[in-house]
Short mmCIF file of C-alpha atoms in Angstrom, two decimals:
data_model
loop_
_atom_site.label_atom_id
_atom_site.label_comp_id
_atom_site.label_asym_id
_atom_site.label_seq_id
_atom_site.Cartn_x
_atom_site.Cartn_y
_atom_site.Cartn_z
CA MET A 1 13.11 7.55 -16.42
CA ARG A 2 10.87 8.61 -19.07
CA ARG A 3 8.84 11.66 -19.00
CA CYS A 4 6.07 10.53 -21.08
CA HIS A 5 2.61 8.64 -20.63
CA ARG A 6 2.83 5.55 -22.41
CA THR A 7 -0.87 4.80 -23.89
CA GLN A 8 -0.91 1.44 -22.80
CA PRO A 9 -4.26 0.41 -21.13
CA ARG A 10 -4.32 -0.40 -17.56
CA ASN A 11 -8.01 -0.83 -16.71
CA TYR A 12 -9.99 -3.83 -16.64
CA PRO A 13 -9.42 -6.07 -18.30
CA SER A 14 -5.95 -4.81 -18.55
CA THR A 15 -5.79 -4.35 -15.05
CA GLY A 16 -3.18 -2.72 -13.40
CA SER A 17 -3.61 -1.02 -10.12
CA ALA A 18 -3.08 2.78 -8.42
CA VAL A 19 -2.89 4.34 -4.99
CA LEU A 20 -2.68 7.74 -3.72
CA LEU A 21 1.01 8.14 -2.51
CA PRO A 22 1.05 9.07 1.50
CA LEU A 23 0.10 12.99 2.23
CA ARG A 24 2.52 14.57 4.16
CA ILE A 25 0.92 17.36 6.12
CA LYS A 26 3.02 20.59 7.23
CA GLN A 27 1.28 23.42 8.72
CA GLY A 28 -2.09 22.38 7.40
CA VAL A 29 -0.88 21.89 3.81
CA ALA A 30 -0.22 18.63 2.17
CA GLU A 31 3.38 18.89 0.50
CA ALA A 32 2.44 17.19 -2.59
CA VAL A 33 -0.55 15.14 -3.99
CA GLU A 34 0.83 12.20 -6.09
CA VAL A 35 -0.66 9.20 -7.77
CA LEU A 36 0.93 6.08 -8.66
CA VAL A 37 -0.11 3.49 -11.14
CA CYS A 38 1.33 -0.08 -11.59
CA GLY A 39 1.25 -2.51 -14.23
CA GLY A 40 -1.39 -3.69 -16.65
CA ALA A 41 -1.40 -5.61 -20.21
CA PRO A 42 -0.74 -4.17 -23.67
CA LYS A 43 -3.05 -3.11 -26.43
CA GLY A 44 -4.48 -6.06 -27.58
CA ALA A 45 -3.98 -8.48 -25.03
CA PHE A 46 -7.55 -9.21 -24.30
CA VAL A 47 -8.38 -10.17 -27.69
CA ASN A 48 -5.24 -12.27 -28.09
CA ALA A 49 -5.97 -14.07 -24.71
CA ASN A 50 -9.45 -15.08 -25.82
CA ASN A 51 -7.46 -16.64 -28.83
CA GLY A 52 -5.25 -18.37 -26.76
CA ARG A 53 -2.26 -16.10 -27.00
CA PHE A 54 -1.24 -14.49 -23.62
CA ASP A 55 0.99 -11.51 -23.97
CA GLY A 56 3.72 -10.43 -21.29
CA ALA A 57 2.18 -7.93 -18.80
CA LEU A 58 3.31 -4.48 -18.49
CA ASP A 59 6.65 -3.88 -16.34
CA THR A 60 6.15 -0.17 -16.44
CA TYR A 61 4.67 2.35 -13.66
CA GLY A 62 3.58 5.97 -13.97
CA ARG A 63 3.68 8.69 -11.15
CA ILE A 64 2.06 12.01 -11.31
CA LYS A 65 2.29 15.00 -9.30
CA ILE A 66 -1.53 15.92 -9.74
CA SER A 67 -1.09 19.01 -7.13
CA ASP A 68 1.25 20.50 -9.91
CA PRO A 69 -0.15 23.58 -11.99
CA ASN A 70 0.92 21.48 -15.03
CA PRO A 71 1.21 17.64 -13.82
CA GLN A 72 3.38 15.35 -16.14
CA TRP A 73 3.87 11.66 -16.22
CA VAL A 74 7.16 10.06 -15.22
CA MET A 75 7.23 6.57 -16.26
CA GLU A 76 9.77 3.97 -15.05
CA THR A 77 10.29 0.18 -14.80
CA MET A 78 9.36 -2.50 -12.36
CA PRO A 79 11.25 -5.56 -11.15
CA LEU A 80 8.52 -7.66 -12.07
CA ALA A 81 5.74 -7.42 -14.91
CA ARG A 82 2.50 -7.79 -13.49
CA VAL A 83 -1.52 -7.77 -14.23
CA MET A 84 -4.06 -8.15 -11.92
CA GLY A 85 -1.67 -6.70 -8.88
CA ASP A 86 -3.01 -5.54 -5.88
CA MET A 87 -1.35 -2.24 -4.39
CA LEU A 88 -1.55 -1.58 -0.35
CA LEU A 89 -0.09 1.51 1.63
CA LEU A 90 1.96 -0.05 4.07
CA PRO A 91 2.14 2.09 7.75
CA ASN A 92 5.51 3.30 6.89
CA GLY A 93 4.43 4.84 3.77
CA HIS A 94 5.79 2.60 1.44
CA VAL A 95 3.77 0.57 -1.25
CA LEU A 96 2.95 -3.06 -1.39
CA ILE A 97 2.11 -4.64 -4.69
CA ILE A 98 0.96 -8.32 -4.39
CA ASN A 99 -0.61 -11.00 -6.34
CA GLY A 100 -1.45 -10.87 -9.86
CA ALA A 101 0.18 -12.64 -13.32
CA SER A 102 2.79 -11.84 -15.58
CA ALA A 103 0.93 -12.77 -18.77
CA GLY A 104 -2.62 -12.41 -20.06
CA VAL A 105 -5.50 -10.32 -18.73
CA ALA A 106 -8.22 -10.35 -16.02
CA GLY A 107 -11.43 -12.21 -16.71
CA TRP A 108 -12.29 -16.01 -16.80
CA GLU A 109 -9.55 -18.41 -17.74
CA LEU A 110 -7.24 -15.31 -19.25
CA GLY A 111 -4.30 -14.82 -16.96
CA ARG A 112 -1.29 -16.77 -17.07
CA ASN A 113 2.10 -17.29 -15.06
CA PRO A 114 1.23 -15.86 -11.41
CA VAL A 115 3.64 -13.45 -10.00
CA LEU A 116 4.49 -15.21 -6.53
CA SER A 117 6.89 -12.57 -5.35
CA PRO A 118 5.39 -9.54 -3.87
CA VAL A 119 7.42 -6.11 -4.15
CA THR A 120 7.79 -2.90 -2.09
CA TYR A 121 8.12 0.46 -3.49
CA THR A 122 9.58 3.24 -1.41
CA PRO A 123 8.50 6.64 -2.64
CA ASP A 124 11.23 8.42 -1.38
CA ASN A 125 14.06 6.70 -2.60
CA GLN A 126 15.96 7.83 -5.48
CA ILE A 127 14.84 6.39 -9.15
CA GLY A 128 16.50 2.87 -9.53
CA SER A 129 16.61 2.22 -5.87
CA ARG A 130 12.74 2.32 -4.91
CA PHE A 131 11.70 -1.56 -5.48
CA GLU A 132 12.43 -4.22 -3.26
CA VAL A 133 11.39 -7.82 -4.01
CA GLN A 134 10.03 -9.76 -1.13
CA ASN A 135 9.81 -13.56 -0.17
CA PRO A 136 7.47 -15.26 -2.36
CA SER A 137 4.19 -17.15 -1.81
CA ARG A 138 3.51 -20.58 -2.86
CA LYS A 139 -0.02 -19.91 -3.86
CA PRO A 140 -1.01 -18.60 -7.39
CA ARG A 141 -3.48 -15.67 -6.59
CA VAL A 142 -4.84 -14.25 -9.86
CA TYR A 143 -8.30 -12.97 -10.76
CA HIS A 144 -10.28 -12.07 -7.73
CA SER A 145 -7.63 -12.38 -5.25
CA THR A 146 -7.61 -9.53 -2.62
CA ALA A 147 -5.35 -7.97 -0.26
CA VAL A 148 -5.79 -5.77 3.13
CA LEU A 149 -3.44 -4.55 5.82
CA LEU A 150 -3.70 -5.58 9.26
CA GLN A 151 -3.61 -3.85 12.36
CA ASP A 152 -0.16 -5.39 13.52
CA GLY A 153 1.31 -4.41 10.04
CA ARG A 154 1.11 -7.64 8.45
CA VAL A 155 -1.16 -8.17 5.19
CA LEU A 156 -4.21 -10.36 4.94
CA VAL A 157 -4.12 -12.12 1.46
CA GLY A 158 -6.81 -14.33 0.11
CA GLY A 159 -8.81 -15.73 -2.75
CA SER A 160 -8.11 -16.52 -6.38
CA ASN A 161 -10.98 -17.73 -8.63
CA PRO A 162 -10.51 -17.39 -12.54
CA HIS A 163 -13.15 -19.42 -13.44
CA ASP A 164 -17.42 -18.74 -13.78
CA LYS A 165 -17.74 -21.00 -10.66
CA TYR A 166 -15.93 -22.65 -8.12
CA VAL A 167 -13.61 -25.36 -9.81
CA PHE A 168 -11.15 -27.26 -7.60
CA THR A 169 -9.55 -29.78 -9.76
CA ASN A 170 -8.25 -30.40 -13.51
CA VAL A 171 -7.77 -26.76 -14.22
CA LEU A 172 -4.56 -24.85 -14.32
CA TYR A 173 -5.17 -22.39 -11.66
CA PRO A 174 -7.79 -23.98 -8.97
CA THR A 175 -10.42 -21.90 -6.93
CA GLU A 176 -8.14 -20.63 -3.98
CA LEU A 177 -10.44 -20.26 -0.51
CA SER A 178 -7.41 -20.11 1.70
CA LEU A 179 -6.06 -17.10 3.55
CA GLU A 180 -2.46 -16.35 4.52
CA ALA A 181 -0.88 -13.32 6.19
CA PHE A 182 2.20 -11.73 4.53
CA SER A 183 5.02 -10.15 6.73
CA PRO A 184 6.99 -7.17 5.34
CA SER A 185 10.69 -6.98 5.71
CA TYR A 186 10.10 -4.40 8.49
CA LEU A 187 8.62 -7.26 10.71
CA ASP A 188 11.74 -9.25 10.69
CA SER A 189 12.90 -10.29 13.98
CA SER A 190 16.28 -8.32 13.37
CA SER A 191 14.12 -5.14 13.48
CA SER A 192 12.40 -6.13 16.59
CA SER A 193 14.41 -3.78 18.91
CA LEU A 194 13.44 -0.77 16.72
CA ARG A 195 9.91 -1.24 16.58
CA PRO A 196 7.78 0.91 18.81
CA ARG A 197 4.83 0.03 20.91
CA ILE A 198 2.23 2.88 21.83
CA ILE A 199 1.39 3.58 25.24
CA SER A 200 -1.20 6.50 24.87
CA PRO A 201 -3.56 7.73 23.38
CA LYS A 202 -5.63 4.29 24.07
CA THR A 203 -7.32 2.30 21.30
CA LYS A 204 -10.58 4.05 19.97
CA THR A 205 -9.73 7.50 21.05
CA LYS A 206 -11.69 10.38 19.40
CA ILE A 207 -9.24 12.94 17.47
CA ARG A 208 -10.90 16.51 16.33
CA TYR A 209 -9.45 18.18 13.29
CA GLY A 210 -6.55 20.62 13.80
CA LYS A 211 -5.91 19.82 17.56
CA ARG A 212 -2.53 18.72 19.05
CA VAL A 213 -2.18 14.97 19.70
CA ALA A 214 0.48 13.50 22.22
CA VAL A 215 1.61 10.09 21.36
CA THR A 216 3.79 8.12 24.00
CA PHE A 217 5.75 5.08 22.91
CA ALA A 218 8.12 2.85 23.97
CA VAL A 219 11.10 1.61 22.07
CA SER A 220 13.52 -1.21 23.70
CA GLY A 221 16.43 0.17 21.52
CA PRO A 222 18.21 3.47 21.09
CA VAL A 223 15.87 5.86 19.09
CA ASP A 224 16.79 8.43 16.72
CA PRO A 225 14.20 11.51 17.19
CA ASN A 226 14.74 12.78 13.98
CA LEU A 227 13.58 9.26 12.38
CA VAL A 228 10.30 9.06 14.24
CA THR A 229 6.69 9.80 12.47
CA VAL A 230 3.25 9.33 12.75
CA THR A 231 0.86 7.92 10.36
CA MET A 232 -2.86 7.62 10.13
CA VAL A 233 -4.21 4.67 7.42
CA SER A 234 -7.80 4.76 6.24
CA PRO A 235 -9.24 1.17 6.40
CA SER A 236 -9.59 -0.07 2.90
CA PHE A 237 -11.53 -2.73 1.22
CA ASN A 238 -10.30 -4.39 -1.97
CA THR A 239 -11.83 -6.05 -5.09
CA HIS A 240 -10.44 -6.32 -8.66
CA SER A 241 -6.89 -4.90 -7.87
CA PHE A 242 -8.19 -1.63 -6.31
CA SER A 243 -8.55 -0.68 -2.65
CA MET A 244 -11.29 1.64 -2.07
CA ASN A 245 -11.19 4.25 0.85
CA GLN A 246 -7.34 4.11 0.82
CA ARG A 247 -5.06 6.72 1.98
CA LEU A 248 -2.14 7.41 4.39
CA LEU A 249 -1.34 10.75 6.12
CA VAL A 250 2.04 11.70 7.81
CA LEU A 251 1.12 13.96 10.47
CA ASP A 252 2.80 17.23 10.94
CA SER A 253 5.22 16.53 14.26
CA GLY A 254 7.62 19.54 14.16
CA ASN A 255 10.73 17.30 15.27
CA SER A 256 9.03 17.06 18.62
CA THR A 257 10.00 13.47 19.79
CA LYS A 258 11.19 13.69 23.29
CA ALA A 259 12.48 11.19 25.86
CA LEU A 260 10.57 10.61 29.02
CA GLY A 261 12.85 7.97 30.44
CA ASN A 262 12.48 4.01 30.72
CA SER A 263 13.02 3.51 27.02
CA THR A 264 9.80 5.60 26.73
CA TYR A 265 9.15 8.56 24.02
CA LYS A 266 6.53 11.37 23.53
CA VAL A 267 5.93 12.89 20.08
CA SER A 268 3.39 15.71 19.55
CA VAL A 269 1.34 15.82 16.44
CA THR A 270 -1.05 18.03 14.64
CA ALA A 271 -4.18 16.23 13.65
CA PRO A 272 -5.54 16.76 10.08
CA PRO A 273 -7.00 20.17 9.34
CA SER A 274 -10.24 18.97 7.92
CA GLY A 275 -12.02 16.26 6.43
CA ASN A 276 -10.68 17.10 2.97
CA PHE A 277 -7.41 15.27 4.23
CA ALA A 278 -9.22 12.56 6.25
CA PRO A 279 -12.82 12.22 6.17
CA SER A 280 -14.34 11.70 9.71
CA GLY A 281 -14.33 8.09 10.60
CA ASN A 282 -12.05 5.12 11.97
CA TYR A 283 -8.27 5.11 11.20
CA LEU A 284 -5.46 3.04 12.38
CA LEU A 285 -2.68 5.28 13.79
CA TYR A 286 1.21 4.18 13.89
CA VAL A 287 4.12 5.57 15.16
CA VAL A 288 7.10 4.62 12.90
CA HIS A 289 10.76 4.79 13.86
CA LYS A 290 13.43 4.20 11.39
CA GLU A 291 10.84 3.08 8.67
CA ILE A 292 9.63 0.36 11.23
CA PRO A 293 5.96 0.60 12.19
CA SER A 294 4.55 -0.28 15.83
CA PRO A 295 1.24 -2.03 16.20
CA GLY A 296 -1.46 0.08 15.34
CA ILE A 297 -4.31 1.54 17.43
CA TRP A 298 -7.70 2.52 16.14
CA VAL A 299 -8.66 6.33 16.42
CA ARG A 300 -11.68 8.12 15.32
CA MET A 301 -11.38 11.42 13.22
CA GLN A 302 -13.95 13.76 14.08
CA ARG A 303 -15.38 17.60 14.22
#
């Protein structure tokens, strides 16, 4: 761990990515507000790539607690260097880093060596054990690729076009118009007995700021009430390695999970206190048990 901010570029064309880490709300206050910035390309990489020399991408990431009175960057190392990666908040509060390249920069024909393996980042783990490399794709997805969270917890991945026009033949990385669904490890069949299913509220329920919300769910296997959380994820839209509108809130449950019988349970949570935490609009709501999220339901935050 390095407590410094290495002055390497992470914006276009040295394109890294960033997310606001999950906001945990306790008694109407966020416990901390932290930003995670990952990857990029070193100084001079854009000029070098235009001259046919493709520098290796950055393997560092920075995390900063912007709610501190004197915020400081904490720099660490990723298992895979990456430029042009996409970062998504998963329903269990982990961060997915997917797509991109390990050399060059963003722009026409300027990236090399696609990174096929996504990684997940667990913010609450100890330093040195926060990353897990996931199963690789077979499709290079570099400049102009994209990723978005789906309601069932999968991630829809698509695109890739490092050319000024659509080019499908006789190039290093042809234009890619396909879509594929990536399943994080929490969707492994070995975890199916731990996966919750929301019974109520019904989808499209309206939720008002600061009000208590009872969530009933079913789990086929044994439940640890201390390992149940409820999260809300705002729908994001992604381009050029950044997901606009993205945020995840961990709602205050006060350890209220209770068994109702027949493998059903109820947890009572408090909705976000104001639009400062969750602007009005549609969100996906998930029950998470032992870091395994349920399929989400749509809810609408309103005054």
